[in-house]
mmCIF file of C-alpha atoms and ligand atoms in Angstrom:
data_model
loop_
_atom_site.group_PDB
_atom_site.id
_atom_site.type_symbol
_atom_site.label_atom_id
_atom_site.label_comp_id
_atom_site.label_asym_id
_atom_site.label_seq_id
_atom_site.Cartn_x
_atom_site.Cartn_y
_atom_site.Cartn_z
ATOM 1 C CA UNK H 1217 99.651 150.499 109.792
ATOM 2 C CA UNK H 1218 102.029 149.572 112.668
ATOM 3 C CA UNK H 1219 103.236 146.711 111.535
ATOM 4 C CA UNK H 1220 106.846 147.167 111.550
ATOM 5 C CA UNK H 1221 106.119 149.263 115.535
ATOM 6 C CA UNK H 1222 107.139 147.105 118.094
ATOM 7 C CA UNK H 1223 107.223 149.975 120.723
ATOM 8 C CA UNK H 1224 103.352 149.790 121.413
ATOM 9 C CA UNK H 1225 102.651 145.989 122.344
ATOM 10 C CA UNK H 1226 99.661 145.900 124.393
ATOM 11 C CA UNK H 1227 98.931 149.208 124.847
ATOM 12 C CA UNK H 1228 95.638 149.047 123.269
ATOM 13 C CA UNK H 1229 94.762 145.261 123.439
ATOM 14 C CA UNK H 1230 91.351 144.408 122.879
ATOM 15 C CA UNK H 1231 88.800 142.983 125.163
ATOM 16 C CA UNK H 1232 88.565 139.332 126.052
ATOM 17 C CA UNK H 1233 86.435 136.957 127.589
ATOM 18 C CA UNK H 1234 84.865 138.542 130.694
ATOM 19 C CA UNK H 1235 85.939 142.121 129.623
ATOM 20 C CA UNK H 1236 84.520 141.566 126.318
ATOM 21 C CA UNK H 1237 80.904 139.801 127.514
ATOM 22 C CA UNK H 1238 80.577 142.562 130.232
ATOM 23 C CA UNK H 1239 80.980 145.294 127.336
ATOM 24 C CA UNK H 1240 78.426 143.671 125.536
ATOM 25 C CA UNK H 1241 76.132 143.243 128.244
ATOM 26 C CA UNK H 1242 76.564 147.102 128.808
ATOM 27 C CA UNK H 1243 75.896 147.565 125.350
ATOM 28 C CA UNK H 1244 72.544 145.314 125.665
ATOM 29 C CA UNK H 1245 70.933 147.665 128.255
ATOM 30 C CA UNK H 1246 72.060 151.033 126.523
ATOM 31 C CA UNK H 1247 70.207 149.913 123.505
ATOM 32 C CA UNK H 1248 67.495 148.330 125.748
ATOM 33 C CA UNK H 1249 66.854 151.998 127.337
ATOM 34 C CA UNK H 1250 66.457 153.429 123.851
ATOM 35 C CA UNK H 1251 64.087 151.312 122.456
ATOM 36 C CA UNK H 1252 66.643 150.001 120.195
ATOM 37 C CA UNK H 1253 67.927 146.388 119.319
ATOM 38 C CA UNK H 1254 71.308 144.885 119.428
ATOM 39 C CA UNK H 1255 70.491 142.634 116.685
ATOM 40 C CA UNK H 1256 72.899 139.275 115.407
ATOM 41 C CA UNK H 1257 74.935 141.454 112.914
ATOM 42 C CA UNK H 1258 75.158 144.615 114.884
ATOM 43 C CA UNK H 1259 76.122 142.385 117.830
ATOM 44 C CA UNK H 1260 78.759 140.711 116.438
ATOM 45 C CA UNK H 1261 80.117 143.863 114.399
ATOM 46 C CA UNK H 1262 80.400 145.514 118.085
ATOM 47 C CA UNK H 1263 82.231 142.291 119.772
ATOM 48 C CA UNK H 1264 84.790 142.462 116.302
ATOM 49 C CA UNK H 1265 85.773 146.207 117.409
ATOM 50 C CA UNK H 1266 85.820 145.483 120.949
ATOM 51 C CA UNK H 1267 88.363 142.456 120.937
ATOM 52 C CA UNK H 1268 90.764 144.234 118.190
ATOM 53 C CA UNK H 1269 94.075 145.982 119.090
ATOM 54 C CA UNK H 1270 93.137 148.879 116.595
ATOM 55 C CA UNK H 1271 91.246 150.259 114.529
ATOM 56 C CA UNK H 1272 89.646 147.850 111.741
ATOM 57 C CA UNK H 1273 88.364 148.597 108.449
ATOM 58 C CA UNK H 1274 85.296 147.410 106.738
ATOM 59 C CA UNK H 1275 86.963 144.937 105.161
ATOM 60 C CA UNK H 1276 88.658 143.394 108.306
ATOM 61 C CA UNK H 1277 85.261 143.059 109.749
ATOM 62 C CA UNK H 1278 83.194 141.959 106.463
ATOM 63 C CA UNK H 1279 86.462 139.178 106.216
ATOM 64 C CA UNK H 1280 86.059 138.158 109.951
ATOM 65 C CA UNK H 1281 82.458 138.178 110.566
ATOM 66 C CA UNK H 1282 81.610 134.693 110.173
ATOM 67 C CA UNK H 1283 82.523 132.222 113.123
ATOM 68 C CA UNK H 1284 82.994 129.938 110.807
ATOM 69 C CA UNK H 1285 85.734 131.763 108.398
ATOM 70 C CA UNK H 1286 82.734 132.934 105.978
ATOM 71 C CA UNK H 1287 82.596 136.442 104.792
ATOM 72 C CA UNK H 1288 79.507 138.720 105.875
ATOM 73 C CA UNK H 1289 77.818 140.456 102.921
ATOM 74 C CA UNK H 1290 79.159 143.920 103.032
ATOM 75 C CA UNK H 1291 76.082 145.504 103.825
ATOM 76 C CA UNK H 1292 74.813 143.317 106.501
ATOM 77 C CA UNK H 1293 78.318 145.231 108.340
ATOM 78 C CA UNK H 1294 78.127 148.528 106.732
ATOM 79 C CA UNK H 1295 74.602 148.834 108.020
ATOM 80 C CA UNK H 1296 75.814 147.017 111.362
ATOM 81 C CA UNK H 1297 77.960 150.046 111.360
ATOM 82 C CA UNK H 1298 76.105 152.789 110.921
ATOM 83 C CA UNK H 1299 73.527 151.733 113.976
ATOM 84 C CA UNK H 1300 76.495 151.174 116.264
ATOM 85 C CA UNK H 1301 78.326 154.688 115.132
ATOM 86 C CA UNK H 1302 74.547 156.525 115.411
ATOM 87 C CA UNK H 1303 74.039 154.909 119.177
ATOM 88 C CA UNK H 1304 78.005 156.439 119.901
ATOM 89 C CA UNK H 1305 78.907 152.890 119.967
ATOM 90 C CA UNK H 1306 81.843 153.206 117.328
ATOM 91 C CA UNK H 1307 83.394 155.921 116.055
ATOM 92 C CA UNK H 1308 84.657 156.023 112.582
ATOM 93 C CA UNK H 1309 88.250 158.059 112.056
ATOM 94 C CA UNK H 1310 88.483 159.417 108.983
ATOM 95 C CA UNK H 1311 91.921 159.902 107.843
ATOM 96 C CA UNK H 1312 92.055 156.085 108.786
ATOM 97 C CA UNK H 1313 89.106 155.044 106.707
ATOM 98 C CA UNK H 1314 88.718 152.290 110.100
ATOM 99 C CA UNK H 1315 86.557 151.801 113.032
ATOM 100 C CA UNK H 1316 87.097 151.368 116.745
ATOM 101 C CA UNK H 1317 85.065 151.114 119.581
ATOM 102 C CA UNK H 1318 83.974 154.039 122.099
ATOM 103 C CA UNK H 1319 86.001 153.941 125.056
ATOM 104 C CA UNK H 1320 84.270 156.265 127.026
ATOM 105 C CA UNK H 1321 81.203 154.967 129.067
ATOM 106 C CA UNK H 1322 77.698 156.430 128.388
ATOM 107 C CA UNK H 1323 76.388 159.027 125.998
ATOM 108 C CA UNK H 1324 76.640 160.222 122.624
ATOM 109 C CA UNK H 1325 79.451 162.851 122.274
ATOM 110 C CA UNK H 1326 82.021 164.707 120.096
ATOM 111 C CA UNK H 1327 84.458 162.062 118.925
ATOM 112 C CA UNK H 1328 88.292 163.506 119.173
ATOM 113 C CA UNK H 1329 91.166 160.659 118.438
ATOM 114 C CA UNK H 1330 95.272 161.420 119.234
ATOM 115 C CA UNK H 1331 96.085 159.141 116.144
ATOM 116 C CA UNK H 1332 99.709 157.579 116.354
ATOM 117 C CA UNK H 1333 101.863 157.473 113.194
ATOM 118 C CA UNK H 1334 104.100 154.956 114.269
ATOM 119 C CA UNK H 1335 102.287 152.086 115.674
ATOM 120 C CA UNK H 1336 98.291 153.217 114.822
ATOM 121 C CA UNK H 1337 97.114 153.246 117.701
ATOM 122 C CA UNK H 1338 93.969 155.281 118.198
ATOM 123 C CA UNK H 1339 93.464 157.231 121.760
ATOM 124 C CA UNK H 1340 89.966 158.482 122.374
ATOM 125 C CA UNK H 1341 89.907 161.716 124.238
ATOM 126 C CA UNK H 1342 87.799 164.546 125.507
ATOM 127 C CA UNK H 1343 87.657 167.761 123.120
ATOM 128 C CA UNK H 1344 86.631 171.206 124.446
ATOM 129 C CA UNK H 1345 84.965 172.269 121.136
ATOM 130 C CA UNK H 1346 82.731 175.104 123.013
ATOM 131 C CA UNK H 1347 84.342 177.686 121.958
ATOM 132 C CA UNK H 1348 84.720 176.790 118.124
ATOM 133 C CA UNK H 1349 81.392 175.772 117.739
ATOM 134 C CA UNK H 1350 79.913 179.046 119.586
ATOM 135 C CA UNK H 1351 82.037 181.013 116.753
ATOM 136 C CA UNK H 1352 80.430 178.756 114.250
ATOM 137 C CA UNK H 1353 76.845 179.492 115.503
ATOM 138 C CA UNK H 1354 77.874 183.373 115.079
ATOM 139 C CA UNK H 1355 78.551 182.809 111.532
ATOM 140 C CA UNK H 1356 74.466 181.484 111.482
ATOM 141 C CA UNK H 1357 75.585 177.850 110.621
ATOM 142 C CA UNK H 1358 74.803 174.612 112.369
ATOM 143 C CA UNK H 1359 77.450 172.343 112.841
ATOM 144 C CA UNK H 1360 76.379 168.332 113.057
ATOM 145 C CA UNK H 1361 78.669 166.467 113.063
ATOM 146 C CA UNK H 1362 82.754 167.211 114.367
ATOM 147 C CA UNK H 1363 85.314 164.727 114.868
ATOM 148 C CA UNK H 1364 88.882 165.936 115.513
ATOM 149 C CA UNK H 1365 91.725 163.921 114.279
ATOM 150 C CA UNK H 1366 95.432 164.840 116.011
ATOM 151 C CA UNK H 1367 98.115 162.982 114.485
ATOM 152 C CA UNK H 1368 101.546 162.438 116.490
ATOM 153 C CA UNK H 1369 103.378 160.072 118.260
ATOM 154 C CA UNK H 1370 102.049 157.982 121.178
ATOM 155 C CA UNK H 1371 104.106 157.877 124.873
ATOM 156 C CA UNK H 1372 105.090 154.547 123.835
ATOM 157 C CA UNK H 1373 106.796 154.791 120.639
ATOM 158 C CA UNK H 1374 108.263 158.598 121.887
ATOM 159 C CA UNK H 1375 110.459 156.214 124.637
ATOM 160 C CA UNK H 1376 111.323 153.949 121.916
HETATM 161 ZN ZN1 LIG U 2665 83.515 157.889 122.000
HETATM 162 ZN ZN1 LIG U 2666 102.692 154.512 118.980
HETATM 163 ZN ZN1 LIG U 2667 106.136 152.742 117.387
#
């Protein structure tokens, strides 16, 4: 995805050094205030999303967990994973089968991504769902979980 895009460079560049320490400290307290622990592997798994340019899959993060080049067992990440997706740390996008952090500061919410085909980069905005999800309440059914996906081309790579 995006490799042969050079229209996007930098848009979306991941966090680093102070940027990326301060995020983590952020992400200390938040789970601090919920009686929850940013363990080792969940710690690192967050700091992974954080300083890429995109959105990673599993793999990329199983093949760069270690420090020192070695691999993470898979579940030691997948489980890393599903704490920091459940806490509305990281957001998982579907159609991408790949992770990235949330952008957005603060509390659990709908997750909605403008997904660009071109150079994969993944922009996290807010949905209005209201009005869907009232209709789907109507019906008598209880939605749980909704994550829209919009596909198109980014402002970058529409100059290009
Ligand atoms: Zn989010
Ligand atoms: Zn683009
Ligand atoms: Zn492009």
């Amino acid at each position: 995805m995006g490799s042969d895009c050079h229209h996007a460079d930098g848009v979306h560049p991941g966090l680093r050094g102070g940027a990326l320490s301060q995020a983590i400290g952020a992400a200390e307290t938040r789970c601090a205030a919920t009686q929850e622990r940013l363990t080792a592997p969940r710690r690192r798994v967050l700091e992974l999303l954080l300083a890429a340019d995109g959105p990673l899959k599993a793999y990329d993060l199983i093949a760069a967990f270690g420090a020192d080049g070695e691999p993470a067992k898979p579940p030691t990440v997948y489980r890393a994973l599903d704490f920091l997706e459940r806490l509305g740390f990281a957001h998982r996008i579907e159609s991408l089968n790949a992770y990235v952090p949330c952008r957005r500061e603060g509390t659990a919410h709908r997750a909605a991504f403008l997904l660009c085909d071109c150079c994969g980069a993944a922009e996290e905005f807010e949905p209005d769902f209201d009005a869907q999800l009232q209709a789907a309440a109507r019906t008598g059914f209880l939605v749980q979980t909704m994550t829209l996906e919009a596909r198109g081309l980014c402002p970058a790579c529409r100059k290009a």
